Amino acid sequence: MSGRTEGGAKDRGWLTYVACYLLLTVLPTPAFAHASDRGHVLLLPTGYYIAGGALAVAVSFLVLALLPPDALDRFWRRRLQLFTFSDAPRTIVSLFSFAGFAILIAAGLFGSRDPLSNPLPSTIWTLLWVGLAIAQGLLGDLWSWLNPWHGPWRIVTRLLGRRGDQTQHPRLPAWLGCWPGVILFFAFAWFELIDPAPDDPARLAYTAGFYWLVIFIAMLAFGYSCWSRRGEFLTIFFAMVARFALLERDEAGRLNLCWPGAKLLGAAPLPASGVAFLLLALSSVSFDGLSKTFFWLGLFGINPLEYPGRTALIGIGSFGLVLTFALLAAAFLLAVILGQRLAGSGHALGEAAGLLVWSIVPIALAYHVAHYLTALLVDGQYAAAALSDPFALGWNLFGTADMQIEAGIVAGAGSAWWLWNVQAGIIIAGHMLAVLVAHGLAWRLHPVPSRAALSQLPLTVLMIAYTIFGLWLLATPTAG
């Protein structure tokens, strides 16, 4: 009898444990504003996906090498005219954006301490950094209207008796390029990926407010257009992404529909700072995925099942962020050098790299979308709810304060299947479009089709390797 009683107690203990575990798994749990982590390990035949993706990129190169240049040139030049609109409302839109930004900063300082209940983290990390980047890649340069500097700058320059950018400003040296933007972009990436608490509302409010003030002072000192192109990293990034968009607006204000990536073919070669900026945009997102993998943590003897937290990984993370950028830059420059030698080109390395780096834009945008897709789907809902009650006072401004958060949209076997296929498809499509754009750019350097194709062989190999790497990142187990 005593033996049966002891066994029954053990059984009930296990049943209680299992019940508690199941209850915790079905209850809604907080997801931080930077919630790109997967909640599952894929059991799909990812090897077939990786092989298929690499084959698709390779075949696209072979097909393009056989097509006549004139056919692709006619393809890229096609435009469908839509309508014309002026820049008159731009200042008003920017002022509304600035007012919204000021409210968000106030909410970060005086609102809820919970990153999910406070609208500032989810607005910056999800709606701005993810949602607006996707909108830029589809619709064009919305940021030039939505940024919170243009409207206040116009008002202050009028009050100071200046006539906008026609005022004489101190000239920045040509060698400076957009290196200030590169440095600020790296600082932003470090804060997002390495800082122990990038989602803390007050910490984020102080950082974002200080950044706005520094940029505004620089715009007053050096001119809005000058500093936007060379020092404000969001404007630089969004402008580069907008070159991939389906819509373009010409100098007359006419909106045209074009093929994705068509505007990249007419871009001027970037200076070394511009090349570094684009490569940093891709490498930082890549490291964000790599830094949480069992593989990366295992290299430093860290048990991924006992994740120590971001504070303990600051040194490793900083090293990894720099290393990923350095390796990608070295691989890209090596591919350009080998391609130039295969084609017998007389173009300088800076000119070739500055032109061909534009083919990175489709890949960077694809990684951005695929990597942050889960954050957009889940944290976008938290943002909608938090924006209705920014100061946690019981408001319901937009009728979304009490909405039910559907986190299950990215959880479960069914969700894992469709999410993986969408992400994998985006990455493969991005690389195929990059090959297409790279061929168009190569013809600008090498008018002879055979030389243009030869020059692209090493870069295509790099893109195939990066396709494999990107799909592996989506499938490999992660921690944290």
GROMACS .gro file of C-alpha atoms in nm:
model
  480
    1MET     CA    1   0.000   0.000   0.000
    2SER     CA    2   0.275   0.242   0.092
    3GLY     CA    3   0.448   0.169  -0.237
    4ARG     CA    4   0.129   0.242  -0.435
    5THR     CA    5   0.076   0.563  -0.240
    6GLU     CA    6   0.429   0.685  -0.314
    7GLY     CA    7   0.396   0.600  -0.679
    8GLY     CA    8   0.062   0.779  -0.701
    9ALA     CA    9   0.216   1.091  -0.548
   10LYS     CA   10   0.492   1.084  -0.807
   11ASP     CA   11   0.243   1.043  -1.088
   12ARG     CA   12   0.036   1.333  -0.963
   13GLY     CA   13   0.354   1.543  -0.937
   14TRP     CA   14   0.442   1.471  -1.298
   15LEU     CA   15   0.084   1.543  -1.407
   16THR     CA   16   0.093   1.874  -1.222
   17TYR     CA   17   0.425   1.962  -1.388
   18VAL     CA   18   0.297   1.877  -1.736
   19ALA     CA   19  -0.026   2.071  -1.676
   20CYS     CA   20   0.166   2.379  -1.562
   21TYR     CA   21   0.398   2.352  -1.861
   22LEU     CA   22   0.110   2.330  -2.105
   23LEU     CA   23  -0.065   2.622  -1.935
   24LEU     CA   24   0.245   2.839  -1.965
   25THR     CA   25   0.288   2.751  -2.331
   26VAL     CA   26  -0.063   2.852  -2.429
   27LEU     CA   27  -0.082   3.169  -2.222
   28PRO     CA   28   0.022   3.489  -2.404
   29THR     CA   29   0.377   3.591  -2.317
   30PRO     CA   30   0.558   3.921  -2.370
   31ALA     CA   31   0.750   3.963  -2.694
   32PHE     CA   32   1.009   4.236  -2.688
   33ALA     CA   33   0.996   4.508  -2.949
   34HIS     CA   34   1.288   4.346  -3.129
   35ALA     CA   35   1.118   4.008  -3.160
   36SER     CA   36   1.268   3.845  -3.465
   37ASP     CA   37   1.350   3.519  -3.286
   38ARG     CA   38   1.181   3.199  -3.386
   39GLY     CA   39   0.981   2.999  -3.138
   40HIS     CA   40   1.035   2.670  -3.321
   41VAL     CA   41   1.300   2.451  -3.480
   42LEU     CA   42   1.225   2.369  -3.842
   43LEU     CA   43   1.189   2.003  -3.932
   44LEU     CA   44   1.129   2.076  -4.300
   45PRO     CA   45   1.364   1.937  -4.569
   46THR     CA   46   1.565   2.256  -4.566
   47GLY     CA   47   1.847   2.096  -4.763
   48TYR     CA   48   1.622   2.079  -5.066
   49TYR     CA   49   1.523   2.442  -5.022
   50ILE     CA   50   1.885   2.550  -4.996
   51ALA     CA   51   1.987   2.349  -5.302
   52GLY     CA   52   1.688   2.479  -5.496
   53GLY     CA   53   1.759   2.838  -5.399
   54ALA     CA   54   2.124   2.815  -5.500
   55LEU     CA   55   2.024   2.650  -5.829
   56ALA     CA   56   1.766   2.922  -5.900
   57VAL     CA   57   2.028   3.196  -5.859
   58ALA     CA   58   2.278   3.005  -6.077
   59VAL     CA   59   2.022   2.942  -6.353
   60SER     CA   60   1.916   3.308  -6.352
   61PHE     CA   61   2.280   3.400  -6.420
   62LEU     CA   62   2.304   3.154  -6.711
   63VAL     CA   63   1.979   3.277  -6.865
   64LEU     CA   64   2.086   3.641  -6.840
   65ALA     CA   65   2.426   3.561  -6.991
   66LEU     CA   66   2.252   3.424  -7.301
   67LEU     CA   67   1.998   3.703  -7.344
   68PRO     CA   68   2.084   3.992  -7.578
   69PRO     CA   69   2.156   4.318  -7.393
   70ASP     CA   70   1.904   4.512  -7.601
   71ALA     CA   71   1.615   4.296  -7.484
   72LEU     CA   72   1.693   4.356  -7.117
   73ASP     CA   73   1.755   4.725  -7.177
   74ARG     CA   74   1.408   4.762  -7.329
   75PHE     CA   75   1.267   4.568  -7.035
   76TRP     CA   76   1.423   4.801  -6.778
   77ARG     CA   77   1.324   5.122  -6.958
   78ARG     CA   78   0.951   5.054  -6.962
   79ARG     CA   79   0.746   5.303  -6.762
   80LEU     CA   80   0.375   5.356  -6.705
   81GLN     CA   81   0.291   5.719  -6.632
   82LEU     CA   82   0.044   5.769  -6.347
   83PHE     CA   83  -0.011   6.125  -6.223
   84THR     CA   84   0.169   6.440  -6.111
   85PHE     CA   85   0.177   6.599  -5.766
   86SER     CA   86   0.373   6.882  -5.610
   87ASP     CA   87   0.593   6.912  -5.302
   88ALA     CA   88   0.371   7.178  -5.146
   89PRO     CA   89   0.225   6.958  -4.866
   90ARG     CA   90   0.567   6.815  -4.775
   91THR     CA   91   0.638   7.063  -4.497
   92ILE     CA   92   0.295   7.009  -4.338
   93VAL     CA   93   0.333   6.629  -4.349
   94SER     CA   94   0.677   6.657  -4.188
   95LEU     CA   95   0.540   6.883  -3.912
   96PHE     CA   96   0.271   6.627  -3.832
   97SER     CA   97   0.543   6.362  -3.824
   98PHE     CA   98   0.749   6.576  -3.586
   99ALA     CA   99   0.445   6.624  -3.359
  100GLY     CA  100   0.392   6.249  -3.351
  101PHE     CA  101   0.761   6.195  -3.277
  102ALA     CA  102   0.745   6.442  -2.986
  103ILE     CA  103   0.442   6.261  -2.843
  104LEU     CA  104   0.624   5.929  -2.869
  105ILE     CA  105   0.928   6.073  -2.688
  106ALA     CA  106   0.698   6.200  -2.413
  107ALA     CA  107   0.533   5.858  -2.395
  108GLY     CA  108   0.875   5.696  -2.363
  109LEU     CA  109   0.965   5.925  -2.073
  110PHE     CA  110   0.634   5.940  -1.888
  111GLY     CA  111   0.430   5.644  -2.013
  112SER     CA  112   0.434   5.275  -1.923
  113ARG     CA  113   0.765   5.108  -1.843
  114ASP     CA  114   0.651   4.795  -2.027
  115PRO     CA  115   0.804   4.793  -2.380
  116LEU     CA  116   0.491   4.626  -2.514
  117SER     CA  117   0.249   4.875  -2.360
  118ASN     CA  118   0.458   5.180  -2.448
  119PRO     CA  119   0.426   5.285  -2.815
  120LEU     CA  120   0.781   5.418  -2.855
  121PRO     CA  121   0.977   5.088  -2.882
  122SER     CA  122   0.730   4.916  -3.113
  123THR     CA  123   0.695   5.226  -3.331
  124ILE     CA  124   1.071   5.269  -3.380
  125TRP     CA  125   1.180   4.905  -3.400
  126THR     CA  126   0.875   4.768  -3.583
  127LEU     CA  127   0.677   5.035  -3.768
  128LEU     CA  128   0.975   5.254  -3.865
  129TRP     CA  129   1.269   5.018  -3.903
  130VAL     CA  130   1.069   4.728  -4.051
  131GLY     CA  131   0.737   4.857  -4.182
  132LEU     CA  132   0.862   5.178  -4.341
  133ALA     CA  133   1.161   4.999  -4.497
  134ILE     CA  134   0.920   4.762  -4.672
  135ALA     CA  135   0.701   5.053  -4.781
  136GLN     CA  136   1.007   5.234  -4.918
  137GLY     CA  137   1.104   4.925  -5.117
  138LEU     CA  138   0.756   4.906  -5.272
  139LEU     CA  139   0.629   5.263  -5.300
  140GLY     CA  140   0.936   5.486  -5.317
  141ASP     CA  141   1.084   5.756  -5.098
  142LEU     CA  142   0.808   5.816  -4.843
  143TRP     CA  143   1.068   5.908  -4.581
  144SER     CA  144   1.153   6.234  -4.759
  145TRP     CA  145   0.799   6.344  -4.665
  146LEU     CA  146   0.761   6.165  -4.332
  147ASN     CA  147   1.092   6.247  -4.165
  148PRO     CA  148   1.059   6.474  -3.857
  149TRP     CA  149   1.331   6.722  -3.958
  150HIS     CA  150   1.220   6.886  -4.283
  151GLY     CA  151   0.919   7.076  -4.144
  152PRO     CA  152   1.092   7.215  -3.831
  153TRP     CA  153   1.399   7.302  -4.038
  154ARG     CA  154   1.189   7.502  -4.284
  155ILE     CA  155   1.025   7.698  -4.003
  156VAL     CA  156   1.349   7.772  -3.815
  157THR     CA  157   1.533   7.881  -4.129
  158ARG     CA  158   1.247   8.118  -4.212
  159LEU     CA  159   1.257   8.263  -3.861
  160LEU     CA  160   1.634   8.311  -3.894
  161GLY     CA  161   1.586   8.495  -4.221
  162ARG     CA  162   1.746   8.225  -4.434
  163ARG     CA  163   1.618   8.096  -4.765
  164GLY     CA  164   1.646   7.725  -4.709
  165ASP     CA  165   1.932   7.545  -4.882
  166GLN     CA  166   2.010   7.853  -5.091
  167THR     CA  167   2.187   7.996  -4.785
  168GLN     CA  168   2.564   7.966  -4.790
  169HIS     CA  169   2.675   7.693  -4.549
  170PRO     CA  170   3.021   7.566  -4.458
  171ARG     CA  171   3.116   7.305  -4.715
  172LEU     CA  172   3.199   6.956  -4.604
  173PRO     CA  173   3.516   6.817  -4.765
  174ALA     CA  174   3.460   6.577  -5.054
  175TRP     CA  175   3.671   6.306  -4.891
  176LEU     CA  176   3.427   6.292  -4.600
  177GLY     CA  177   3.162   6.137  -4.825
  178CYS     CA  178   2.885   5.988  -4.615
  179TRP     CA  179   3.120   5.851  -4.348
  180PRO     CA  180   2.927   6.038  -4.075
  181GLY     CA  181   2.620   5.840  -4.184
  182VAL     CA  182   2.820   5.516  -4.177
  183ILE     CA  183   2.939   5.585  -3.822
  184LEU     CA  184   2.588   5.672  -3.703
  185PHE     CA  185   2.446   5.366  -3.878
  186PHE     CA  186   2.699   5.145  -3.700
  187ALA     CA  187   2.607   5.309  -3.368
  188PHE     CA  188   2.240   5.243  -3.444
  189ALA     CA  189   2.311   4.878  -3.528
  190TRP     CA  190   2.515   4.840  -3.210
  191PHE     CA  191   2.235   4.991  -3.002
  192GLU     CA  192   1.974   4.767  -3.164
  193LEU     CA  193   2.171   4.442  -3.154
  194ILE     CA  194   2.423   4.474  -2.870
  195ASP     CA  195   2.294   4.723  -2.613
  196PRO     CA  196   2.147   4.546  -2.308
  197ALA     CA  197   1.813   4.731  -2.316
  198PRO     CA  198   1.726   4.890  -2.653
  199ASP     CA  199   1.356   4.834  -2.580
  200ASP     CA  200   1.352   5.026  -2.251
  201PRO     CA  201   1.115   5.318  -2.322
  202ALA     CA  202   1.306   5.584  -2.126
  203ARG     CA  203   1.645   5.474  -2.256
  204LEU     CA  204   1.514   5.473  -2.611
  205ALA     CA  205   1.343   5.812  -2.565
  206TYR     CA  206   1.665   5.979  -2.449
  207THR     CA  207   1.862   5.819  -2.735
  208ALA     CA  208   1.610   5.907  -3.007
  209GLY     CA  209   1.556   6.260  -2.876
  210PHE     CA  210   1.928   6.328  -2.855
  211TYR     CA  211   1.979   6.192  -3.207
  212TRP     CA  212   1.702   6.415  -3.347
  213LEU     CA  213   1.858   6.722  -3.183
  214VAL     CA  214   2.211   6.648  -3.308
  215ILE     CA  215   2.089   6.591  -3.665
  216PHE     CA  216   1.875   6.908  -3.656
  217ILE     CA  217   2.172   7.120  -3.544
  218ALA     CA  218   2.387   6.966  -3.819
  219MET     CA  219   2.118   7.046  -4.078
  220LEU     CA  220   2.108   7.408  -3.965
  221ALA     CA  221   2.487   7.426  -3.984
  222PHE     CA  222   2.552   7.246  -4.315
  223GLY     CA  223   2.218   7.260  -4.494
  224TYR     CA  224   1.927   7.019  -4.497
  225SER     CA  225   2.007   6.851  -4.829
  226CYS     CA  226   2.378   6.820  -4.760
  227TRP     CA  227   2.349   6.661  -4.417
  228SER     CA  228   2.055   6.441  -4.519
  229ARG     CA  229   2.265   6.286  -4.796
  230ARG     CA  230   2.584   6.256  -4.594
  231GLY     CA  231   2.510   6.236  -4.222
  232GLU     CA  232   2.155   6.123  -4.148
  233PHE     CA  233   2.172   5.745  -4.175
  234LEU     CA  234   1.797   5.683  -4.194
  235THR     CA  235   1.765   5.915  -4.494
  236ILE     CA  236   2.064   5.752  -4.664
  237PHE     CA  237   1.933   5.400  -4.599
  238PHE     CA  238   1.575   5.471  -4.702
  239ALA     CA  239   1.687   5.657  -5.016
  240MET     CA  240   1.895   5.355  -5.121
  241VAL     CA  241   1.608   5.116  -5.054
  242ALA     CA  242   1.366   5.343  -5.245
  243ARG     CA  243   1.568   5.289  -5.562
  244PHE     CA  244   1.427   4.936  -5.570
  245ALA     CA  245   1.065   5.055  -5.555
  246LEU     CA  246   0.792   4.997  -5.812
  247LEU     CA  247   0.719   5.371  -5.822
  248GLU     CA  248   0.948   5.655  -5.922
  249ARG     CA  249   0.893   6.029  -5.928
  250ASP     CA  250   1.077   6.235  -6.188
  251GLU     CA  251   1.199   6.594  -6.161
  252ALA     CA  252   0.867   6.726  -6.293
  253GLY     CA  253   0.680   6.558  -6.008
  254ARG     CA  254   0.529   6.290  -6.232
  255LEU     CA  255   0.480   5.947  -6.072
  256ASN     CA  256   0.568   5.647  -6.291
  257LEU     CA  257   0.528   5.273  -6.246
  258CYS     CA  258   0.845   5.077  -6.322
  259TRP     CA  259   1.000   4.734  -6.275
  260PRO     CA  260   1.148   4.660  -5.930
  261GLY     CA  261   1.513   4.757  -5.931
  262ALA     CA  262   1.494   4.955  -6.256
  263LYS     CA  263   1.611   5.276  -6.087
  264LEU     CA  264   1.925   5.102  -5.962
  265LEU     CA  265   2.059   5.070  -6.316
  266GLY     CA  266   2.078   5.446  -6.361
  267ALA     CA  267   2.250   5.513  -6.030
  268ALA     CA  268   2.590   5.679  -6.020
  269PRO     CA  269   2.883   5.487  -5.870
  270LEU     CA  270   2.898   5.525  -5.493
  271PRO     CA  271   3.210   5.648  -5.314
  272ALA     CA  272   3.389   5.420  -5.069
  273SER     CA  273   3.170   5.547  -4.786
  274GLY     CA  274   2.855   5.459  -4.982
  275VAL     CA  275   2.988   5.109  -5.051
  276ALA     CA  276   3.060   5.065  -4.682
  277PHE     CA  277   2.710   5.189  -4.590
  278LEU     CA  278   2.531   4.938  -4.814
  279LEU     CA  279   2.749   4.649  -4.701
  280LEU     CA  280   2.688   4.747  -4.338
  281ALA     CA  281   2.313   4.744  -4.403
  282LEU     CA  282   2.335   4.381  -4.517
  283SER     CA  283   2.595   4.260  -4.268
  284SER     CA  284   2.417   4.403  -3.962
  285VAL     CA  285   2.093   4.218  -4.041
  286SER     CA  286   2.291   3.904  -4.117
  287PHE     CA  287   2.471   3.924  -3.784
  288ASP     CA  288   2.141   3.979  -3.605
  289GLY     CA  289   2.038   3.635  -3.723
  290LEU     CA  290   2.379   3.476  -3.674
  291SER     CA  291   2.432   3.607  -3.320
  292LYS     CA  292   2.148   3.395  -3.178
  293THR     CA  293   2.235   3.066  -3.347
  294PHE     CA  294   2.362   2.763  -3.158
  295PHE     CA  295   2.661   2.767  -3.396
  296TRP     CA  296   2.773   3.122  -3.305
  297LEU     CA  297   2.722   3.079  -2.932
  298GLY     CA  298   2.901   2.744  -2.940
  299LEU     CA  299   3.211   2.910  -3.086
  300PHE     CA  300   3.253   3.095  -2.756
  301GLY     CA  301   3.166   2.805  -2.528
  302ILE     CA  302   2.819   2.936  -2.442
  303ASN     CA  303   2.542   2.687  -2.380
  304PRO     CA  304   2.253   2.814  -2.595
  305LEU     CA  305   2.003   2.641  -2.364
  306GLU     CA  306   2.131   2.860  -2.079
  307TYR     CA  307   2.132   3.192  -2.264
  308PRO     CA  308   2.319   3.439  -2.038
  309GLY     CA  309   2.146   3.753  -2.168
  310ARG     CA  310   2.266   4.047  -2.376
  311THR     CA  311   2.472   4.210  -2.100
  312ALA     CA  312   2.707   3.912  -2.084
  313LEU     CA  313   2.752   3.911  -2.462
  314ILE     CA  314   2.841   4.276  -2.526
  315GLY     CA  315   3.205   4.203  -2.610
  316ILE     CA  316   3.124   3.901  -2.827
  317GLY     CA  317   2.844   4.087  -3.001
  318SER     CA  318   3.058   4.393  -3.077
  319PHE     CA  319   3.332   4.170  -3.216
  320GLY     CA  320   3.083   3.977  -3.427
  321LEU     CA  321   2.920   4.290  -3.569
  322VAL     CA  322   3.258   4.422  -3.688
  323LEU     CA  323   3.372   4.080  -3.808
  324THR     CA  324   3.060   4.018  -4.016
  325PHE     CA  325   3.099   4.354  -4.189
  326ALA     CA  326   3.471   4.297  -4.253
  327LEU     CA  327   3.416   3.949  -4.399
  328LEU     CA  328   3.133   4.065  -4.626
  329ALA     CA  329   3.333   4.368  -4.745
  330ALA     CA  330   3.639   4.152  -4.815
  331ALA     CA  331   3.431   3.893  -5.004
  332PHE     CA  332   3.255   4.160  -5.212
  333LEU     CA  333   3.577   4.343  -5.303
  334LEU     CA  334   3.747   4.012  -5.389
  335ALA     CA  335   3.456   3.919  -5.617
  336VAL     CA  336   3.477   4.257  -5.793
  337ILE     CA  337   3.855   4.231  -5.836
  338LEU     CA  338   3.833   3.879  -5.980
  339GLY     CA  339   3.550   3.981  -6.209
  340GLN     CA  340   3.744   4.277  -6.341
  341ARG     CA  341   4.044   4.058  -6.414
  342LEU     CA  342   3.834   3.793  -6.589
  343ALA     CA  343   3.684   4.063  -6.810
  344GLY     CA  344   4.020   4.232  -6.871
  345SER     CA  345   3.874   4.560  -6.750
  346GLY     CA  346   4.063   4.884  -6.723
  347HIS     CA  347   3.816   5.040  -6.480
  348ALA     CA  348   3.943   5.136  -6.136
  349LEU     CA  349   3.838   4.918  -5.844
  350GLY     CA  350   3.659   5.210  -5.678
  351GLU     CA  351   3.447   5.277  -5.987
  352ALA     CA  352   3.356   4.911  -6.039
  353ALA     CA  353   3.280   4.844  -5.673
  354GLY     CA  354   3.088   5.171  -5.639
  355LEU     CA  355   2.863   5.074  -5.930
  356LEU     CA  356   2.820   4.701  -5.867
  357VAL     CA  357   2.742   4.751  -5.497
  358TRP     CA  358   2.397   4.876  -5.603
  359SER     CA  359   2.314   4.510  -5.674
  360ILE     CA  360   2.332   4.456  -5.297
  361VAL     CA  361   2.012   4.660  -5.248
  362PRO     CA  362   1.768   4.378  -5.345
  363ILE     CA  363   1.955   4.137  -5.117
  364ALA     CA  364   1.965   4.379  -4.824
  365LEU     CA  365   1.595   4.454  -4.862
  366ALA     CA  366   1.510   4.083  -4.891
  367TYR     CA  367   1.706   4.002  -4.574
  368HIS     CA  368   1.543   4.293  -4.394
  369VAL     CA  369   1.194   4.172  -4.481
  370ALA     CA  370   1.259   3.801  -4.421
  371HIS     CA  371   1.445   3.849  -4.094
  372TYR     CA  372   1.200   4.091  -3.934
  373LEU     CA  373   0.878   3.941  -4.075
  374THR     CA  374   0.778   3.778  -3.746
  375ALA     CA  375   0.844   4.102  -3.557
  376LEU     CA  376   0.622   4.292  -3.799
  377LEU     CA  377   0.337   4.041  -3.771
  378VAL     CA  378   0.335   4.022  -3.391
  379ASP     CA  379   0.485   4.347  -3.264
  380GLY     CA  380   0.289   4.543  -3.521
  381GLN     CA  381  -0.022   4.440  -3.328
  382TYR     CA  382   0.131   4.559  -3.001
  383ALA     CA  383   0.215   4.890  -3.170
  384ALA     CA  384  -0.144   4.936  -3.287
  385ALA     CA  385  -0.272   4.873  -2.936
  386ALA     CA  386  -0.013   5.093  -2.763
  387LEU     CA  387  -0.065   5.388  -2.999
  388SER     CA  388  -0.430   5.407  -2.893
  389ASP     CA  389  -0.323   5.462  -2.532
  390PRO     CA  390   0.028   5.616  -2.547
  391PHE     CA  391   0.045   5.723  -2.182
  392ALA     CA  392  -0.134   5.420  -2.032
  393LEU     CA  393  -0.420   5.640  -1.910
  394GLY     CA  394  -0.703   5.422  -2.036
  395TRP     CA  395  -0.746   5.606  -2.366
  396ASN     CA  396  -0.864   5.438  -2.685
  397LEU     CA  397  -0.782   5.696  -2.953
  398PHE     CA  398  -0.795   5.463  -3.253
  399GLY     CA  399  -1.020   5.190  -3.116
  400THR     CA  400  -0.733   4.940  -3.093
  401ALA     CA  401  -0.632   4.967  -2.726
  402ASP     CA  402  -0.821   4.651  -2.629
  403MET     CA  403  -0.743   4.445  -2.937
  404GLN     CA  404  -0.654   4.080  -2.886
  405ILE     CA  405  -0.292   4.012  -2.981
  406GLU     CA  406  -0.273   3.710  -3.213
  407ALA     CA  407   0.077   3.581  -3.141
  408GLY     CA  408  -0.025   3.240  -3.277
  409ILE     CA  409   0.015   3.374  -3.629
  410VAL     CA  410   0.385   3.283  -3.611
  411ALA     CA  411   0.360   2.981  -3.377
  412GLY     CA  412   0.277   2.618  -3.446
  413ALA     CA  413   0.362   2.372  -3.722
  414GLY     CA  414   0.129   2.526  -3.979
  415SER     CA  415   0.262   2.876  -3.921
  416ALA     CA  416   0.621   2.751  -3.930
  417TRP     CA  417   0.557   2.597  -4.271
  418TRP     CA  418   0.409   2.904  -4.439
  419LEU     CA  419   0.645   3.144  -4.261
  420TRP     CA  420   0.951   2.949  -4.374
  421ASN     CA  421   0.829   2.933  -4.733
  422VAL     CA  422   0.755   3.305  -4.744
  423GLN     CA  423   1.092   3.396  -4.591
  424ALA     CA  424   1.283   3.154  -4.812
  425GLY     CA  425   1.100   3.278  -5.120
  426ILE     CA  426   1.182   3.640  -5.035
  427ILE     CA  427   1.552   3.565  -4.992
  428ILE     CA  428   1.576   3.362  -5.314
  429ALA     CA  429   1.382   3.626  -5.510
  430GLY     CA  430   1.605   3.899  -5.370
  431HIS     CA  431   1.919   3.721  -5.487
  432MET     CA  432   1.774   3.650  -5.831
  433LEU     CA  433   1.683   4.018  -5.871
  434ALA     CA  434   2.032   4.110  -5.751
  435VAL     CA  435   2.182   3.896  -6.030
  436LEU     CA  436   1.954   4.071  -6.279
  437VAL     CA  437   2.055   4.416  -6.156
  438ALA     CA  438   2.424   4.321  -6.144
  439HIS     CA  439   2.412   4.219  -6.510
  440GLY     CA  440   2.261   4.552  -6.608
  441LEU     CA  441   2.530   4.736  -6.414
  442ALA     CA  442   2.805   4.518  -6.560
  443TRP     CA  443   2.701   4.618  -6.913
  444ARG     CA  444   2.766   4.979  -6.816
  445LEU     CA  445   3.124   4.880  -6.734
  446HIS     CA  446   3.170   4.629  -7.018
  447PRO     CA  447   2.969   4.697  -7.336
  448VAL     CA  448   3.077   4.359  -7.479
  449PRO     CA  449   2.823   4.099  -7.351
  450SER     CA  450   3.081   3.820  -7.312
  451ARG     CA  451   3.302   4.038  -7.093
  452ALA     CA  452   3.005   4.156  -6.890
  453ALA     CA  453   2.907   3.793  -6.821
  454LEU     CA  454   3.263   3.696  -6.727
  455SER     CA  455   3.290   3.991  -6.489
  456GLN     CA  456   2.982   3.868  -6.304
  457LEU     CA  457   3.094   3.511  -6.242
  458PRO     CA  458   3.267   3.574  -5.905
  459LEU     CA  459   2.986   3.804  -5.785
  460THR     CA  460   2.728   3.540  -5.879
  461VAL     CA  461   2.922   3.279  -5.682
  462LEU     CA  462   2.917   3.516  -5.383
  463MET     CA  463   2.541   3.562  -5.422
  464ILE     CA  464   2.486   3.186  -5.438
  465ALA     CA  465   2.693   3.144  -5.121
  466TYR     CA  466   2.494   3.418  -4.949
  467THR     CA  467   2.169   3.256  -5.057
  468ILE     CA  468   2.279   2.934  -4.886
  469PHE     CA  469   2.387   3.130  -4.579
  470GLY     CA  470   2.056   3.319  -4.559
  471LEU     CA  471   1.843   3.005  -4.586
  472TRP     CA  472   2.061   2.831  -4.329
  473LEU     CA  473   2.006   3.123  -4.090
  474LEU     CA  474   1.629   3.079  -4.124
  475ALA     CA  475   1.645   2.707  -4.050
  476THR     CA  476   1.915   2.670  -3.784
  477PRO     CA  477   1.818   2.660  -3.411
  478THR     CA  478   1.846   2.988  -3.223
  479ALA     CA  479   1.854   3.093  -2.858
  480GLY     CA  480   1.774   3.403  -2.661
   0.00000   0.00000   0.00000
